[in-house]
Amino acid sequence: MATTLPVPIEFEMPEGWHAAPPDEVGAPGTAFIALHPRPDAGFTANITIDGEYRPDAATLPEIADGSVARLRETGASVELTDRREMGSAEVPGLIQKLAVSATVGGAPRDLVQTQVYLSLLDVTDPRERAVIRLVLTSTATQHRVVLGDFEDFVRTVRPGTGAAS
């Protein structure tokens, strides 16, 4: 079942990408999914957004480690190939890149995931924190083609004033 974000955000979708209902495209637990217009070898590159309140003391690397562990629980082989901090003191972030070998739609796939974690603190109570996760998933061969779109997309993400976009 599709979920909602803990805080509203706004963003601009990359040109040519189109939104799809998460439940209809097999992305339960996400609040938003955008699909690339040209599949590669039967796999459609996608950008997903999810998030949760995290008033605990977990660091962004610990939260990212949890994502890797959950992905491995699906039976996928996952290798962390890059991780670094990004953002600012007001909006700290983390980016990690994963090499994923998994069975998708009955076919074995070599995929790449680029995951961006943004920590949004409540301005009146910094102990209240939401973490938004933005994820690009593509085939290993298509990753370079779609990475620029994802980077452009990430630069447009900002706190929203209304319902999540």
Coordinates of N, CA, C and O in Angstrom, one line a residue:
M1 N 0.8 -1.2 0.0 CA 0.0 0.0 0.0 C 0.9 1.2 0.0 O 1.8 1.3 0.8
A2 N 0.6 2.2 -0.9 CA 1.3 3.4 -0.9 C 1.2 4.1 0.4 O 0.3 4.0 1.2
T3 N 2.2 4.9 0.7 CA 2.3 5.6 2.0 C 2.3 7.1 1.8 O 2.5 7.6 0.6
T4 N 2.3 7.9 2.8 CA 2.4 9.3 2.7 C 3.7 9.7 3.4 O 4.2 9.0 4.3
L5 N 4.2 10.9 3.1 CA 5.4 11.4 3.7 C 5.1 12.0 5.0 O 4.0 12.5 5.2
P6 N 6.1 12.0 6.0 CA 5.8 12.5 7.3 C 5.8 14.1 7.3 O 5.3 14.7 8.2
V7 N 6.4 14.7 6.2 CA 6.4 16.1 6.1 C 6.1 16.4 4.6 O 6.5 15.6 3.7
P8 N 5.5 17.5 4.3 CA 5.3 17.8 2.9 C 6.6 18.3 2.2 O 7.4 19.0 2.8
I9 N 6.8 17.9 1.0 CA 7.9 18.3 0.2 C 7.4 18.7 -1.2 O 6.3 18.4 -1.6
E10 N 8.3 19.5 -1.9 CA 8.0 19.9 -3.2 C 9.2 19.5 -4.1 O 10.3 19.5 -3.6
F11 N 9.0 19.2 -5.4 CA 10.1 18.9 -6.3 C 9.6 19.0 -7.7 O 8.4 19.1 -8.0
E12 N 10.6 19.0 -8.6 CA 10.3 19.0 -10.0 C 10.7 17.7 -10.6 O 11.9 17.3 -10.4
M13 N 9.8 17.1 -11.3 CA 10.1 15.8 -11.9 C 11.0 16.0 -13.2 O 10.9 17.0 -13.9
P14 N 12.0 15.1 -13.4 CA 12.9 15.2 -14.6 C 12.0 15.2 -15.9 O 11.0 14.5 -15.9
E15 N 12.5 15.9 -16.8 CA 11.8 16.0 -18.1 C 11.7 14.6 -18.7 O 12.7 13.8 -18.8
G16 N 10.5 14.2 -19.2 CA 10.2 12.9 -19.8 C 9.8 11.8 -18.9 O 9.2 10.9 -19.3
W17 N 10.1 12.0 -17.6 CA 9.7 11.0 -16.6 C 8.2 11.2 -16.3 O 7.7 12.3 -16.4
H18 N 7.5 10.1 -15.9 CA 6.1 10.3 -15.5 C 5.8 9.6 -14.2 O 6.4 8.5 -13.9
A19 N 4.9 10.2 -13.5 CA 4.5 9.6 -12.2 C 3.6 8.4 -12.5 O 2.8 8.4 -13.5
A20 N 3.6 7.5 -11.5 CA 2.7 6.3 -11.6 C 2.2 6.0 -10.2 O 2.9 6.4 -9.2
P21 N 1.0 5.4 -10.1 CA 0.5 5.0 -8.7 C 1.4 3.9 -8.2 O 1.6 2.9 -8.8
P22 N 2.0 4.2 -7.0 CA 3.0 3.2 -6.4 C 2.4 1.8 -6.4 O 3.1 0.8 -6.7
D23 N 1.2 1.6 -5.9 CA 0.6 0.3 -5.8 C 0.4 -0.4 -7.1 O 0.6 -1.7 -7.2
E24 N 0.2 0.3 -8.2 CA -0.1 -0.3 -9.5 C 1.2 -0.7 -10.2 O 1.2 -1.5 -11.1
V25 N 2.3 -0.2 -9.8 CA 3.6 -0.6 -10.4 C 4.5 -1.4 -9.5 O 5.7 -1.5 -9.7
G26 N 3.9 -1.9 -8.4 CA 4.7 -2.8 -7.5 C 5.7 -2.1 -6.6 O 6.7 -2.6 -6.3
A27 N 5.3 -0.9 -6.2 CA 6.2 -0.1 -5.3 C 5.4 0.2 -4.0 O 5.3 1.4 -3.6
P28 N 4.9 -0.8 -3.3 CA 4.2 -0.5 -2.0 C 5.2 0.1 -1.0 O 6.4 -0.1 -1.1
G29 N 4.7 0.9 -0.1 CA 5.5 1.6 0.9 C 6.2 2.8 0.4 O 6.9 3.5 1.2
T30 N 6.0 3.2 -0.8 CA 6.6 4.5 -1.3 C 5.4 5.5 -1.4 O 4.3 5.1 -1.6
A31 N 5.8 6.7 -1.3 CA 4.8 7.8 -1.4 C 4.7 8.3 -2.8 O 3.7 8.9 -3.2
F32 N 5.8 8.1 -3.6 CA 5.8 8.6 -5.0 C 6.8 7.8 -5.8 O 7.8 7.3 -5.3
I33 N 6.4 7.6 -7.1 CA 7.3 6.9 -8.0 C 7.2 7.6 -9.4 O 6.1 8.0 -9.8
A34 N 8.4 7.8 -10.0 CA 8.4 8.3 -11.3 C 9.2 7.3 -12.2 O 10.1 6.7 -11.7
L35 N 8.7 7.1 -13.4 CA 9.2 6.1 -14.3 C 9.9 6.8 -15.5 O 9.4 7.7 -16.1
H36 N 11.1 6.2 -15.9 CA 11.8 6.7 -17.1 C 11.0 6.2 -18.3 O 10.4 5.2 -18.3
P37 N 11.0 7.1 -19.4 CA 10.2 6.7 -20.6 C 10.8 5.5 -21.4 O 10.1 5.0 -22.2
R38 N 12.1 5.2 -21.2 CA 12.7 4.1 -22.0 C 13.2 3.0 -21.2 O 14.3 3.2 -20.6
P39 N 12.5 1.9 -21.1 CA 13.1 0.8 -20.3 C 14.4 0.3 -21.0 O 14.7 0.5 -22.1
D40 N 15.2 -0.4 -20.2 CA 16.5 -1.0 -20.6 C 16.4 -2.5 -20.3 O 16.3 -2.9 -19.2
A41 N 16.4 -3.3 -21.4 CA 16.4 -4.7 -21.3 C 15.2 -5.2 -20.4 O 15.3 -6.1 -19.6
G42 N 14.0 -4.5 -20.6 CA 12.8 -4.9 -19.9 C 12.7 -4.3 -18.5 O 11.7 -4.6 -17.8
F43 N 13.6 -3.5 -18.0 CA 13.5 -2.9 -16.7 C 13.4 -1.4 -16.9 O 14.1 -0.8 -17.6
T44 N 12.4 -0.8 -16.1 CA 12.2 0.6 -16.2 C 12.9 1.3 -15.0 O 12.5 1.0 -13.9
A45 N 13.8 2.2 -15.4 CA 14.4 3.0 -14.3 C 13.4 3.8 -13.6 O 12.4 4.2 -14.2
N46 N 13.6 3.9 -12.3 CA 12.5 4.6 -11.5 C 13.2 5.4 -10.4 O 14.3 5.2 -9.9
I47 N 12.4 6.5 -10.0 CA 12.8 7.3 -8.8 C 11.6 7.1 -7.8 O 10.5 7.3 -8.2
T48 N 12.0 6.7 -6.6 CA 11.0 6.6 -5.6 C 11.3 7.6 -4.4 O 12.4 7.9 -4.2
I49 N 10.2 7.9 -3.7 CA 10.4 8.8 -2.5 C 9.6 8.1 -1.4 O 8.4 7.7 -1.6
D50 N 10.2 8.0 -0.2 CA 9.5 7.5 1.0 C 10.2 8.3 2.1 O 11.1 9.0 2.0
G51 N 9.6 8.1 3.3 CA 10.2 8.8 4.5 C 9.5 8.4 5.7 O 8.4 7.7 5.7
E52 N 10.0 8.8 6.8 CA 9.4 8.5 8.1 C 9.9 9.4 9.2 O 11.0 10.1 9.1
Y53 N 9.1 9.6 10.3 CA 9.6 10.3 11.4 C 10.7 9.5 12.1 O 10.6 8.3 12.2
R54 N 11.7 10.2 12.5 CA 12.9 9.5 13.2 C 13.3 10.4 14.3 O 14.3 11.0 14.3
P55 N 12.5 10.4 15.4 CA 12.9 11.2 16.6 C 13.9 10.5 17.4 O 14.3 11.0 18.5
D56 N 14.4 9.4 16.9 CA 15.4 8.6 17.7 C 16.8 9.2 17.4 O 16.9 10.2 16.6
A57 N 17.8 8.6 17.9 CA 19.2 9.2 17.8 C 20.0 8.5 16.6 O 21.2 8.7 16.5
A58 N 19.3 7.7 15.8 CA 20.0 7.0 14.7 C 20.6 8.0 13.8 O 20.0 9.0 13.4
T59 N 21.8 7.7 13.4 CA 22.5 8.6 12.4 C 22.1 8.2 11.0 O 21.5 7.1 10.8
L60 N 22.3 9.1 10.1 CA 22.0 8.8 8.7 C 22.7 7.6 8.2 O 22.1 6.7 7.5
P61 N 24.0 7.4 8.5 CA 24.7 6.1 8.1 C 24.0 4.9 8.7 O 23.8 3.8 8.0
E62 N 23.5 4.9 9.9 CA 22.8 3.8 10.5 C 21.4 3.6 9.8 O 21.1 2.4 9.6
I63 N 20.8 4.6 9.5 CA 19.5 4.5 8.7 C 19.8 3.9 7.4 O 19.0 3.0 6.9
A64 N 20.8 4.4 6.7 CA 21.2 3.8 5.4 C 21.6 2.3 5.5 O 21.2 1.5 4.6
D65 N 22.3 2.0 6.6 CA 22.6 0.6 6.8 C 21.3 -0.3 6.9 O 21.3 -1.4 6.4
G66 N 20.3 0.3 7.5 CA 19.0 -0.4 7.7 C 18.4 -0.7 6.3 O 17.8 -1.7 6.1
S67 N 18.5 0.3 5.4 CA 18.0 0.1 4.1 C 18.7 -1.0 3.3 O 18.1 -1.8 2.6
V68 N 20.0 -1.1 3.5 CA 20.8 -2.1 2.9 C 20.3 -3.5 3.4 O 20.1 -4.5 2.7
A69 N 20.2 -3.6 4.7 CA 19.8 -4.8 5.4 C 18.4 -5.3 4.9 O 18.2 -6.5 4.6
R70 N 17.5 -4.3 4.8 CA 16.1 -4.7 4.3 C 16.2 -5.2 2.8 O 15.4 -6.1 2.4
L71 N 17.0 -4.5 2.0 CA 17.1 -5.0 0.6 C 17.7 -6.4 0.6 O 17.3 -7.2 -0.2
R72 N 18.7 -6.7 1.4 CA 19.2 -8.0 1.5 C 18.2 -9.1 1.9 O 18.3 -10.2 1.5
E73 N 17.3 -8.7 2.8 CA 16.2 -9.6 3.3 C 15.3 -10.0 2.1 O 14.7 -11.1 2.2
T74 N 15.3 -9.3 1.0 CA 14.5 -9.7 -0.1 C 15.2 -10.8 -1.0 O 14.6 -11.3 -1.9
G75 N 16.4 -11.2 -0.6 CA 17.2 -12.2 -1.3 C 18.2 -11.6 -2.3 O 18.9 -12.3 -3.0
A76 N 18.2 -10.3 -2.4 CA 19.1 -9.6 -3.3 C 20.5 -9.6 -2.7 O 20.8 -9.6 -1.5
S77 N 21.5 -9.7 -3.7 CA 22.9 -9.5 -3.3 C 23.2 -8.0 -3.4 O 22.9 -7.4 -4.4
V78 N 23.7 -7.4 -2.3 CA 23.8 -6.0 -2.3 C 25.3 -5.6 -1.9 O 25.8 -6.2 -0.9
E79 N 25.9 -4.8 -2.6 CA 27.3 -4.3 -2.3 C 27.2 -2.8 -2.2 O 26.8 -2.1 -3.2
L80 N 27.6 -2.2 -1.1 CA 27.8 -0.8 -0.9 C 29.0 -0.3 -1.7 O 30.1 -0.8 -1.3
T81 N 28.9 0.5 -2.7 CA 30.1 0.9 -3.5 C 30.5 2.3 -3.2 O 31.7 2.7 -3.6
D82 N 29.7 3.1 -2.6 CA 30.1 4.5 -2.3 C 29.1 5.0 -1.3 O 27.9 4.7 -1.3
R83 N 29.6 5.8 -0.3 CA 28.8 6.5 0.6 C 29.5 7.8 1.1 O 30.7 7.8 1.4
R84 N 28.7 8.9 1.1 CA 29.3 10.1 1.6 C 28.2 11.1 2.1 O 27.1 11.0 1.7
E85 N 28.6 11.9 3.1 CA 27.7 12.9 3.6 C 27.6 14.1 2.6 O 28.5 14.3 1.8
M86 N 26.5 14.7 2.7 CA 26.2 15.9 1.8 C 25.3 16.8 2.6 O 24.9 16.6 3.7
G87 N 24.9 17.9 1.9 CA 23.9 18.8 2.5 C 24.6 19.8 3.4 O 25.8 20.2 3.3
S88 N 23.8 20.3 4.4 CA 24.2 21.4 5.3 C 23.9 21.1 6.7 O 23.2 20.1 6.9
A89 N 24.2 21.9 7.6 CA 23.9 21.7 9.0 C 22.4 21.8 9.2 O 21.8 21.1 10.0
E90 N 21.7 22.6 8.4 CA 20.2 22.8 8.5 C 19.5 21.6 7.9 O 18.5 21.1 8.3
V91 N 20.1 21.0 6.8 CA 19.5 19.9 6.1 C 20.6 18.9 5.8 O 21.1 18.8 4.7
P92 N 21.0 18.1 6.8 CA 22.1 17.2 6.6 C 21.6 16.0 5.7 O 20.4 15.7 5.7
G93 N 22.5 15.5 4.9 CA 22.1 14.4 4.0 C 23.2 13.4 3.9 O 24.3 13.6 4.4
L94 N 22.9 12.3 3.2 CA 23.8 11.2 2.9 C 23.4 10.6 1.6 O 22.3 10.6 1.3
I95 N 24.4 10.3 0.8 CA 24.2 9.6 -0.5 C 25.0 8.3 -0.5 O 26.1 8.3 0.0
Q96 N 24.3 7.3 -0.9 CA 25.1 6.0 -1.1 C 24.7 5.3 -2.4 O 23.6 5.5 -2.9
K97 N 25.6 4.6 -2.9 CA 25.4 3.9 -4.2 C 25.5 2.4 -3.9 O 26.5 2.0 -3.2
L98 N 24.6 1.6 -4.4 CA 24.6 0.2 -4.2 C 24.6 -0.6 -5.5 O 23.9 -0.2 -6.5
A99 N 25.3 -1.6 -5.6 CA 25.3 -2.6 -6.7 C 24.4 -3.7 -6.2 O 24.6 -4.3 -5.2
V100 N 23.3 -4.0 -7.0 CA 22.3 -4.9 -6.5 C 22.1 -6.0 -7.6 O 21.9 -5.7 -8.8
S101 N 22.2 -7.3 -7.2 CA 21.8 -8.4 -8.1 C 20.6 -9.0 -7.5 O 20.6 -9.4 -6.4
A102 N 19.5 -9.0 -8.3 CA 18.2 -9.5 -7.8 C 17.4 -10.0 -8.9 O 17.7 -9.8 -10.1
T103 N 16.4 -10.8 -8.6 CA 15.4 -11.3 -9.5 C 14.3 -10.3 -9.5 O 13.6 -10.1 -8.5
V104 N 14.0 -9.7 -10.7 CA 12.9 -8.8 -10.8 C 12.0 -9.2 -12.0 O 12.5 -9.4 -13.1
G105 N 10.7 -9.4 -11.7 CA 9.8 -9.8 -12.7 C 10.2 -11.2 -13.3 O 10.0 -11.5 -14.5
G106 N 10.8 -12.0 -12.5 CA 11.2 -13.4 -12.9 C 12.6 -13.4 -13.6 O 13.0 -14.5 -14.0
A107 N 13.2 -12.3 -13.8 CA 14.5 -12.3 -14.5 C 15.6 -11.8 -13.6 O 15.4 -10.8 -12.9
P108 N 16.8 -12.4 -13.7 CA 17.9 -11.9 -12.9 C 18.4 -10.5 -13.5 O 18.4 -10.3 -14.7
R109 N 18.6 -9.6 -12.6 CA 19.0 -8.2 -13.0 C 20.2 -7.8 -12.2 O 20.3 -8.0 -11.0
D110 N 21.1 -7.0 -12.9 CA 22.2 -6.3 -12.2 C 21.7 -4.8 -12.2 O 21.6 -4.2 -13.3
L111 N 21.4 -4.3 -11.0 CA 20.9 -3.0 -10.9 C 21.8 -2.1 -10.1 O 22.7 -2.6 -9.4
V112 N 21.6 -0.8 -10.2 CA 22.3 0.1 -9.4 C 21.3 1.0 -8.7 O 20.3 1.4 -9.4
Q113 N 21.5 1.2 -7.4 CA 20.6 2.1 -6.7 C 21.5 3.3 -6.2 O 22.5 3.0 -5.6
T114 N 21.0 4.5 -6.4 CA 21.6 5.6 -5.7 C 20.5 6.1 -4.8 O 19.4 6.4 -5.2
Q115 N 20.9 6.2 -3.5 CA 20.0 6.5 -2.4 C 20.4 7.8 -1.8 O 21.6 8.0 -1.4
V116 N 19.5 8.8 -1.6 CA 19.8 10.0 -1.0 C 18.9 10.1 0.2 O 17.7 10.0 0.1
Y117 N 19.5 10.4 1.4 CA 18.7 10.6 2.6 C 18.8 12.1 3.0 O 19.9 12.6 3.1
L118 N 17.7 12.7 3.3 CA 17.7 14.1 3.8 C 17.0 14.1 5.1 O 15.9 13.6 5.3
S119 N 17.7 14.7 6.1 CA 17.2 14.8 7.4 C 16.6 16.2 7.6 O 17.3 17.2 7.5
L120 N 15.3 16.3 7.9 CA 14.6 17.5 8.1 C 14.2 17.7 9.5 O 13.5 16.9 10.1
L121 N 14.8 18.7 10.2 CA 14.6 19.0 11.6 C 13.4 20.0 11.8 O 13.3 20.9 11.0
D122 N 12.6 19.8 12.8 CA 11.6 20.7 13.2 C 12.3 22.0 13.7 O 13.1 21.9 14.6
V123 N 12.0 23.1 13.1 CA 12.7 24.4 13.5 C 12.4 24.7 15.0 O 13.2 25.4 15.6
T124 N 11.3 24.3 15.5 CA 10.9 24.7 16.9 C 11.4 23.6 17.9 O 11.6 23.9 19.1
D125 N 11.6 22.4 17.4 CA 12.1 21.3 18.3 C 13.0 20.4 17.5 O 12.5 19.4 16.9
P126 N 14.3 20.6 17.5 CA 15.2 19.8 16.7 C 15.3 18.3 17.1 O 15.8 17.5 16.3
R127 N 14.6 17.9 18.2 CA 14.6 16.5 18.5 C 13.5 15.8 17.6 O 13.6 14.6 17.4
E128 N 12.7 16.6 17.0 CA 11.7 16.1 16.0 C 12.3 16.1 14.6 O 12.7 17.1 14.1
R129 N 12.5 14.9 14.0 CA 13.2 14.8 12.8 C 12.4 13.8 11.8 O 11.9 12.8 12.3
A130 N 12.4 14.2 10.6 CA 11.8 13.4 9.5 C 13.0 13.1 8.6 O 13.8 14.0 8.3
V131 N 13.1 11.9 8.1 CA 14.1 11.5 7.1 C 13.4 11.1 5.8 O 12.5 10.2 5.8
I132 N 13.7 11.8 4.8 CA 13.2 11.5 3.5 C 14.2 10.8 2.7 O 15.4 11.1 2.7
R133 N 13.8 9.7 2.0 CA 14.7 8.9 1.2 C 14.3 9.0 -0.3 O 13.1 8.7 -0.6
L134 N 15.2 9.4 -1.1 CA 15.0 9.5 -2.6 C 15.9 8.4 -3.2 O 17.1 8.3 -2.9
V135 N 15.3 7.6 -4.1 CA 16.1 6.4 -4.6 C 15.9 6.4 -6.1 O 14.8 6.4 -6.6
L136 N 17.0 6.3 -6.8 CA 17.1 6.0 -8.2 C 17.5 4.5 -8.4 O 18.5 4.1 -7.8
T137 N 16.7 3.7 -9.1 CA 17.0 2.4 -9.4 C 17.0 2.2 -10.9 O 16.0 2.6 -11.6
S138 N 18.1 1.7 -11.4 CA 18.2 1.4 -12.9 C 19.1 0.2 -13.1 O 19.7 -0.3 -12.2
T139 N 19.1 -0.2 -14.4 CA 20.0 -1.3 -14.7 C 21.4 -0.7 -14.7 O 21.6 0.5 -14.8
A140 N 22.4 -1.6 -14.5 CA 23.8 -1.1 -14.4 C 24.2 -0.4 -15.7 O 24.9 0.6 -15.7
T141 N 23.7 -0.9 -16.9 CA 24.0 -0.2 -18.1 C 23.4 1.1 -18.4 O 23.9 2.0 -19.1
Q142 N 22.2 1.3 -17.8 CA 21.5 2.6 -18.0 C 21.8 3.6 -16.9 O 21.4 4.8 -17.1
H143 N 22.5 3.3 -15.9 CA 22.7 4.2 -14.7 C 23.3 5.5 -15.1 O 22.8 6.5 -14.7
R144 N 24.3 5.5 -15.9 CA 25.0 6.8 -16.3 C 24.0 7.7 -17.1 O 24.1 8.9 -17.0
V145 N 23.1 7.1 -17.9 CA 22.2 7.8 -18.7 C 21.2 8.6 -17.8 O 20.8 9.7 -18.1
V146 N 20.7 7.9 -16.7 CA 19.6 8.5 -15.9 C 20.1 9.2 -14.6 O 19.4 9.9 -14.0
L147 N 21.4 9.0 -14.3 CA 21.9 9.6 -13.1 C 21.8 11.2 -13.1 O 21.5 11.8 -12.1
G148 N 22.1 11.8 -14.2 CA 22.0 13.2 -14.3 C 20.6 13.7 -14.0 O 20.4 14.8 -13.4
D149 N 19.6 13.0 -14.6 CA 18.2 13.4 -14.3 C 17.9 13.3 -12.8 O 17.3 14.2 -12.2
F150 N 18.4 12.3 -12.1 CA 18.2 12.1 -10.7 C 18.9 13.2 -9.9 O 18.3 13.8 -9.0
E151 N 20.1 13.5 -10.3 CA 20.8 14.6 -9.6 C 20.1 15.9 -9.8 O 19.9 16.7 -8.8
D152 N 19.6 16.2 -11.0 CA 18.7 17.4 -11.2 C 17.5 17.4 -10.3 O 17.1 18.4 -9.7
F153 N 16.9 16.2 -10.2 CA 15.7 16.0 -9.4 C 16.0 16.3 -7.9 O 15.3 17.1 -7.3
V154 N 17.1 15.7 -7.4 CA 17.4 15.9 -6.0 C 17.6 17.4 -5.7 O 17.2 17.9 -4.6
R155 N 18.2 18.2 -6.6 CA 18.4 19.6 -6.4 C 17.1 20.4 -6.2 O 17.1 21.5 -5.7
T156 N 16.0 19.8 -6.7 CA 14.8 20.6 -6.7 C 13.9 20.3 -5.4 O 13.0 20.9 -5.1
V157 N 14.3 19.2 -4.7 CA 13.6 18.8 -3.5 C 13.7 19.8 -2.4 O 14.8 20.2 -2.1
R158 N 12.6 20.3 -1.8 CA 12.6 21.3 -0.8 C 11.4 21.1 0.1 O 10.4 20.4 -0.3
P159 N 11.4 21.6 1.3 CA 10.3 21.5 2.2 C 9.1 22.1 1.5 O 9.2 23.1 0.9
G160 N 7.9 21.5 1.7 CA 6.7 22.0 1.1 C 5.8 22.8 2.1 O 6.1 22.7 3.3
T161 N 4.8 23.4 1.5 CA 3.9 24.2 2.4 C 2.6 23.5 2.5 O 1.8 23.9 3.4
G162 N 2.3 22.5 1.6 CA 1.0 21.9 1.6 C 1.2 20.4 1.7 O 2.1 19.9 2.3
A163 N 0.3 19.7 1.0 CA 0.4 18.2 0.9 C 1.6 17.8 0.1 O 2.1 18.6 -0.7
A164 N 2.1 16.6 0.4 CA 3.3 16.1 -0.3 C 3.0 16.1 -1.8 O 1.9 15.7 -2.2
S165 N 4.0 16.4 -2.6 CA 3.8 16.5 -4.1 C 4.2 15.1 -4.7 O 5.0 14.4 -4.2

